[in-house]
Amino acid sequence: MRKSLAPISLAGSQLSETRHVCAFFNNDEEEYRVLLPFIKDGLARGDKAIHIVSPDQHRDHLQRLAGIGIDSAAVQRSGQFELRSSTETYLRDGRFDQDRMLHSFEQMASSNAEGGFSLNRIVCRMDWLPDGQSHIDDLIEFEARVNDVWRRHDDAVICTYHLSRFSGDAVIDIMPTHPLVIVGGILQHNPFFVPPEEFLHEIRARRAGQPARPATVG
């Protein structure tokens, strides 16, 4: 359940009520320069950190946390920090299932009270995606649908995309699914954001080869 939210500093600005962010980076150094202060601040304030990265990045990720003075072993033991595998999270049984992932994130968002944390700060690195347009299409639709989860909870969620791994067309489709965006290391309200109901109507019509008509909501 959402409550009155204290602002969260991120990438030169602040998150307030809206907290689903799409972050585009050119490389690891740019990503960690933006995210490490956000991560450190959250742990200091008693928020829970959940980081979802690929298995081959776990060691480097923990080393970068150690580099800013975070004892990852200690915060893992206390339950304040979880490091999850992107393949196990998103590709259980070797496939991406939108409905399963929506349920998983709903459970994740609802677990704060049980652990005594006010909110989660979730970082999802999105380079787990297999090749193929159908996988991109599923991801884009999921990113739009998951807004319904995050707008009902207090969590701050950063989805990071490395531009070298995604085509220009994919980036153009991903961007409208997030109300906030980080480009060039700066957080801003996303002028290309399309509300989920409208976006899903448009993209499904496009894939079916039909002209998109205005969605009727309500």
mmCIF file of C-alpha atoms in Angstrom:
data_model
loop_
_atom_site.group_PDB
_atom_site.id
_atom_site.type_symbol
_atom_site.label_atom_id
_atom_site.label_comp_id
_atom_site.label_asym_id
_atom_site.label_seq_id
_atom_site.Cartn_x
_atom_site.Cartn_y
_atom_site.Cartn_z
ATOM 1 C CA MET A 1 0.000 0.000 0.000
ATOM 2 C CA ARG A 2 1.361 3.403 -0.947
ATOM 3 C CA LYS A 3 1.932 6.035 1.705
ATOM 4 C CA SER A 4 3.406 9.513 1.901
ATOM 5 C CA LEU A 5 6.829 9.078 0.339
ATOM 6 C CA ALA A 6 10.078 10.824 1.171
ATOM 7 C CA PRO A 7 11.983 11.763 -1.994
ATOM 8 C CA ILE A 8 14.880 9.528 -3.092
ATOM 9 C CA SER A 9 17.970 11.033 -4.709
ATOM 10 C CA LEU A 10 18.947 9.503 -8.043
ATOM 11 C CA ALA A 11 21.047 10.716 -10.967
ATOM 12 C CA GLY A 12 20.934 14.425 -10.205
ATOM 13 C CA SER A 13 17.233 14.563 -9.379
ATOM 14 C CA GLN A 14 14.679 13.001 -7.043
ATOM 15 C CA LEU A 15 12.121 10.232 -7.181
ATOM 16 C CA SER A 16 8.833 11.111 -5.526
ATOM 17 C CA GLU A 17 5.557 9.302 -6.210
ATOM 18 C CA THR A 18 6.642 7.791 -9.542
ATOM 19 C CA ARG A 19 9.471 5.278 -9.155
ATOM 20 C CA HIS A 20 9.703 3.001 -12.209
ATOM 21 C CA VAL A 21 12.829 4.112 -14.076
ATOM 22 C CA CYS A 22 14.377 3.034 -17.356
ATOM 23 C CA ALA A 23 18.132 3.748 -17.387
ATOM 24 C CA PHE A 24 20.170 3.657 -20.593
ATOM 25 C CA PHE A 25 23.932 3.335 -20.227
ATOM 26 C CA ASN A 26 26.866 3.024 -22.593
ATOM 27 C CA ASN A 27 29.045 0.891 -20.305
ATOM 28 C CA ASP A 28 29.522 -0.481 -16.795
ATOM 29 C CA GLU A 29 31.436 2.560 -15.564
ATOM 30 C CA GLU A 30 28.604 4.926 -16.443
ATOM 31 C CA GLU A 31 26.050 2.592 -14.852
ATOM 32 C CA TYR A 32 27.840 2.237 -11.537
ATOM 33 C CA ARG A 33 28.704 5.938 -11.357
ATOM 34 C CA VAL A 34 24.963 6.639 -11.378
ATOM 35 C CA LEU A 35 23.703 3.715 -9.295
ATOM 36 C CA LEU A 36 26.246 3.320 -6.480
ATOM 37 C CA PRO A 37 25.224 6.525 -4.598
ATOM 38 C CA PHE A 38 21.562 5.451 -4.900
ATOM 39 C CA ILE A 39 22.414 1.988 -3.544
ATOM 40 C CA LYS A 40 24.565 3.275 -0.675
ATOM 41 C CA ASP A 41 21.970 5.853 0.354
ATOM 42 C CA GLY A 42 19.236 3.216 0.444
ATOM 43 C CA LEU A 43 21.188 0.870 2.685
ATOM 44 C CA ALA A 44 22.082 3.746 5.023
ATOM 45 C CA ARG A 45 18.398 4.706 5.273
ATOM 46 C CA GLY A 46 17.303 1.165 6.085
ATOM 47 C CA ASP A 47 15.699 0.313 2.749
ATOM 48 C CA LYS A 48 16.039 -3.184 1.349
ATOM 49 C CA ALA A 49 18.259 -3.653 -1.711
ATOM 50 C CA ILE A 50 17.422 -6.277 -4.336
ATOM 51 C CA HIS A 51 19.849 -6.462 -7.243
ATOM 52 C CA ILE A 52 19.184 -8.706 -10.231
ATOM 53 C CA VAL A 53 22.244 -9.229 -12.440
ATOM 54 C CA SER A 54 23.571 -12.025 -14.606
ATOM 55 C CA PRO A 55 25.534 -14.779 -12.817
ATOM 56 C CA ASP A 56 28.821 -13.827 -14.478
ATOM 57 C CA GLN A 57 28.479 -10.286 -13.100
ATOM 58 C CA HIS A 58 27.979 -11.229 -9.444
ATOM 59 C CA ARG A 59 31.649 -11.053 -8.465
ATOM 60 C CA ASP A 60 32.237 -7.681 -10.141
ATOM 61 C CA HIS A 61 29.007 -6.326 -8.646
ATOM 62 C CA LEU A 62 30.036 -7.272 -5.104
ATOM 63 C CA GLN A 63 33.500 -5.786 -5.644
ATOM 64 C CA ARG A 64 31.955 -2.493 -6.712
ATOM 65 C CA LEU A 65 29.782 -2.457 -3.586
ATOM 66 C CA ALA A 66 32.857 -3.148 -1.461
ATOM 67 C CA GLY A 67 34.609 -0.241 -3.193
ATOM 68 C CA ILE A 68 32.136 2.212 -1.635
ATOM 69 C CA GLY A 69 32.342 0.633 1.799
ATOM 70 C CA ILE A 70 29.401 -1.769 1.689
ATOM 71 C CA ASP A 71 29.896 -5.043 3.558
ATOM 72 C CA SER A 72 27.703 -7.144 1.276
ATOM 73 C CA ALA A 73 28.075 -10.286 3.402
ATOM 74 C CA ALA A 74 26.814 -8.464 6.497
ATOM 75 C CA VAL A 75 23.781 -6.906 4.805
ATOM 76 C CA GLN A 76 22.950 -10.230 3.151
ATOM 77 C CA ARG A 77 22.985 -11.936 6.556
ATOM 78 C CA SER A 78 20.688 -9.279 7.985
ATOM 79 C CA GLY A 79 18.246 -9.717 5.102
ATOM 80 C CA GLN A 80 18.701 -6.141 3.911
ATOM 81 C CA PHE A 81 20.412 -7.128 0.657
ATOM 82 C CA GLU A 82 19.583 -9.824 -1.890
ATOM 83 C CA LEU A 83 21.688 -10.530 -4.952
ATOM 84 C CA ARG A 84 19.651 -12.523 -7.463
ATOM 85 C CA SER A 85 20.489 -14.126 -10.774
ATOM 86 C CA SER A 86 18.784 -12.582 -13.788
ATOM 87 C CA THR A 87 18.501 -15.929 -15.571
ATOM 88 C CA GLU A 88 16.874 -17.621 -12.567
ATOM 89 C CA THR A 89 14.600 -14.626 -12.013
ATOM 90 C CA TYR A 90 13.467 -13.967 -15.577
ATOM 91 C CA LEU A 91 14.149 -17.232 -17.389
ATOM 92 C CA ARG A 92 13.002 -19.931 -15.002
ATOM 93 C CA ASP A 93 12.705 -23.212 -16.921
ATOM 94 C CA GLY A 94 14.512 -21.479 -19.770
ATOM 95 C CA ARG A 95 11.621 -19.236 -20.779
ATOM 96 C CA PHE A 96 10.235 -15.812 -20.011
ATOM 97 C CA ASP A 97 6.649 -15.867 -18.748
ATOM 98 C CA GLN A 98 5.053 -12.444 -18.311
ATOM 99 C CA ASP A 99 2.325 -13.558 -15.917
ATOM 100 C CA ARG A 100 4.761 -15.466 -13.733
ATOM 101 C CA MET A 101 7.058 -12.441 -13.578
ATOM 102 C CA LEU A 102 4.211 -10.103 -12.665
ATOM 103 C CA HIS A 103 3.300 -12.421 -9.800
ATOM 104 C CA SER A 104 6.949 -12.638 -8.739
ATOM 105 C CA PHE A 105 7.377 -8.864 -8.622
ATOM 106 C CA GLU A 106 4.090 -8.469 -6.762
ATOM 107 C CA GLN A 107 5.407 -10.876 -4.122
ATOM 108 C CA MET A 108 8.717 -9.036 -4.014
ATOM 109 C CA ALA A 109 7.000 -5.677 -3.558
ATOM 110 C CA SER A 110 4.703 -7.003 -0.846
ATOM 111 C CA SER A 111 7.497 -8.538 1.239
ATOM 112 C CA ASN A 112 8.754 -5.303 2.829
ATOM 113 C CA ALA A 113 6.648 -5.418 5.976
ATOM 114 C CA GLU A 114 7.624 -9.020 6.703
ATOM 115 C CA GLY A 115 11.310 -8.088 6.746
ATOM 116 C CA GLY A 116 10.812 -4.829 8.607
ATOM 117 C CA PHE A 117 11.836 -2.635 5.659
ATOM 118 C CA SER A 118 9.857 0.391 4.510
ATOM 119 C CA LEU A 119 10.530 -0.235 0.828
ATOM 120 C CA ASN A 120 12.710 -2.028 -1.691
ATOM 121 C CA ARG A 121 15.260 -0.392 -3.950
ATOM 122 C CA ILE A 122 15.368 -2.794 -6.883
ATOM 123 C CA VAL A 123 17.988 -2.724 -9.630
ATOM 124 C CA CYS A 124 17.343 -5.013 -12.609
ATOM 125 C CA ARG A 125 20.029 -5.357 -15.243
ATOM 126 C CA MET A 126 18.208 -6.260 -18.435
ATOM 127 C CA ASP A 127 20.959 -7.860 -20.515
ATOM 128 C CA TRP A 128 19.639 -11.389 -19.822
ATOM 129 C CA LEU A 129 17.309 -11.148 -22.797
ATOM 130 C CA PRO A 130 17.810 -13.890 -25.425
ATOM 131 C CA ASP A 131 18.137 -12.909 -29.068
ATOM 132 C CA GLY A 132 14.976 -12.776 -31.139
ATOM 133 C CA GLN A 133 12.190 -10.294 -31.812
ATOM 134 C CA SER A 134 9.580 -12.380 -29.993
ATOM 135 C CA HIS A 135 11.589 -12.072 -26.751
ATOM 136 C CA ILE A 136 11.911 -8.306 -27.225
ATOM 137 C CA ASP A 137 8.161 -8.065 -27.823
ATOM 138 C CA ASP A 138 7.418 -10.029 -24.638
ATOM 139 C CA LEU A 139 9.788 -7.852 -22.609
ATOM 140 C CA ILE A 140 8.302 -4.602 -23.920
ATOM 141 C CA GLU A 141 4.784 -5.755 -23.119
ATOM 142 C CA PHE A 142 5.877 -6.892 -19.656
ATOM 143 C CA GLU A 143 7.569 -3.549 -18.893
ATOM 144 C CA ALA A 144 4.289 -1.794 -19.666
ATOM 145 C CA ARG A 145 2.191 -4.218 -17.623
ATOM 146 C CA VAL A 146 4.454 -4.137 -14.554
ATOM 147 C CA ASN A 147 3.684 -0.430 -14.073
ATOM 148 C CA ASP A 148 0.458 -1.599 -12.455
ATOM 149 C CA VAL A 149 2.511 -3.334 -9.747
ATOM 150 C CA TRP A 150 4.880 -0.456 -9.063
ATOM 151 C CA ARG A 151 2.229 2.249 -8.890
ATOM 152 C CA ARG A 152 0.567 0.329 -6.029
ATOM 153 C CA HIS A 153 3.781 0.016 -4.007
ATOM 154 C CA ASP A 154 6.466 2.294 -2.648
ATOM 155 C CA ASP A 155 9.464 0.540 -4.189
ATOM 156 C CA ALA A 156 12.002 2.316 -6.393
ATOM 157 C CA VAL A 157 12.759 0.177 -9.451
ATOM 158 C CA ILE A 158 15.604 0.860 -11.887
ATOM 159 C CA CYS A 159 15.713 -1.196 -15.102
ATOM 160 C CA THR A 160 19.137 -0.779 -16.703
ATOM 161 C CA TYR A 161 19.763 -1.253 -20.410
ATOM 162 C CA HIS A 162 23.165 -1.156 -22.080
ATOM 163 C CA LEU A 163 22.704 0.483 -25.455
ATOM 164 C CA SER A 164 25.212 -1.801 -27.194
ATOM 165 C CA ARG A 165 22.964 -4.809 -26.568
ATOM 166 C CA PHE A 166 19.706 -3.426 -27.995
ATOM 167 C CA SER A 167 18.743 -2.187 -31.432
ATOM 168 C CA GLY A 168 17.507 1.344 -31.959
ATOM 169 C CA ASP A 169 14.012 0.005 -32.633
ATOM 170 C CA ALA A 170 14.032 -1.910 -29.354
ATOM 171 C CA VAL A 171 15.134 1.172 -27.419
ATOM 172 C CA ILE A 172 12.355 3.210 -29.044
ATOM 173 C CA ASP A 173 9.799 0.621 -27.902
ATOM 174 C CA ILE A 174 11.248 0.175 -24.413
ATOM 175 C CA MET A 175 11.325 3.876 -23.551
ATOM 176 C CA PRO A 176 7.539 4.547 -23.586
ATOM 177 C CA THR A 177 6.975 1.834 -20.959
ATOM 178 C CA HIS A 178 8.701 3.796 -18.157
ATOM 179 C CA PRO A 179 7.448 7.085 -16.681
ATOM 180 C CA LEU A 180 10.998 8.132 -15.786
ATOM 181 C CA VAL A 181 14.202 7.756 -17.787
ATOM 182 C CA ILE A 182 17.934 8.167 -17.240
ATOM 183 C CA VAL A 183 19.830 9.263 -20.347
ATOM 184 C CA GLY A 184 23.332 10.691 -20.227
ATOM 185 C CA GLY A 185 23.436 10.006 -16.499
ATOM 186 C CA ILE A 186 20.544 12.378 -15.751
ATOM 187 C CA LEU A 187 17.117 11.403 -14.409
ATOM 188 C CA GLN A 188 14.136 13.091 -16.036
ATOM 189 C CA HIS A 189 10.438 12.636 -16.561
ATOM 190 C CA ASN A 190 10.010 10.661 -19.744
ATOM 191 C CA PRO A 191 8.242 12.759 -22.411
ATOM 192 C CA PHE A 192 7.680 9.583 -24.456
ATOM 193 C CA PHE A 193 5.894 7.650 -21.697
ATOM 194 C CA VAL A 194 2.576 6.139 -22.755
ATOM 195 C CA PRO A 195 0.114 4.922 -20.067
ATOM 196 C CA PRO A 196 0.061 1.103 -20.006
ATOM 197 C CA GLU A 197 -3.521 0.689 -21.182
ATOM 198 C CA GLU A 198 -2.927 2.858 -24.233
ATOM 199 C CA PHE A 199 0.534 1.442 -24.955
ATOM 200 C CA LEU A 200 -0.617 -2.180 -24.846
ATOM 201 C CA HIS A 201 -3.538 -1.408 -27.135
ATOM 202 C CA GLU A 202 -1.241 0.286 -29.641
ATOM 203 C CA ILE A 203 1.537 -2.283 -29.663
ATOM 204 C CA ARG A 204 -0.805 -5.282 -29.909
ATOM 205 C CA ALA A 205 -2.633 -3.667 -32.814
ATOM 206 C CA ARG A 206 0.671 -2.935 -34.532
ATOM 207 C CA ARG A 207 1.849 -6.506 -34.208
ATOM 208 C CA ALA A 208 -1.447 -7.742 -35.584
ATOM 209 C CA GLY A 209 -0.983 -5.461 -38.576
ATOM 210 C CA GLN A 210 -3.994 -3.356 -37.666
ATOM 211 C CA PRO A 211 -4.209 0.418 -37.358
ATOM 212 C CA ALA A 212 -4.192 1.430 -33.699
ATOM 213 C CA ARG A 213 -7.361 3.142 -32.501
ATOM 214 C CA PRO A 214 -7.615 5.168 -29.303
ATOM 215 C CA ALA A 215 -7.937 2.922 -26.264
ATOM 216 C CA THR A 216 -11.049 3.206 -24.154
ATOM 217 C CA VAL A 217 -10.260 3.043 -20.451
ATOM 218 C CA GLY A 218 -12.791 2.722 -17.668
#
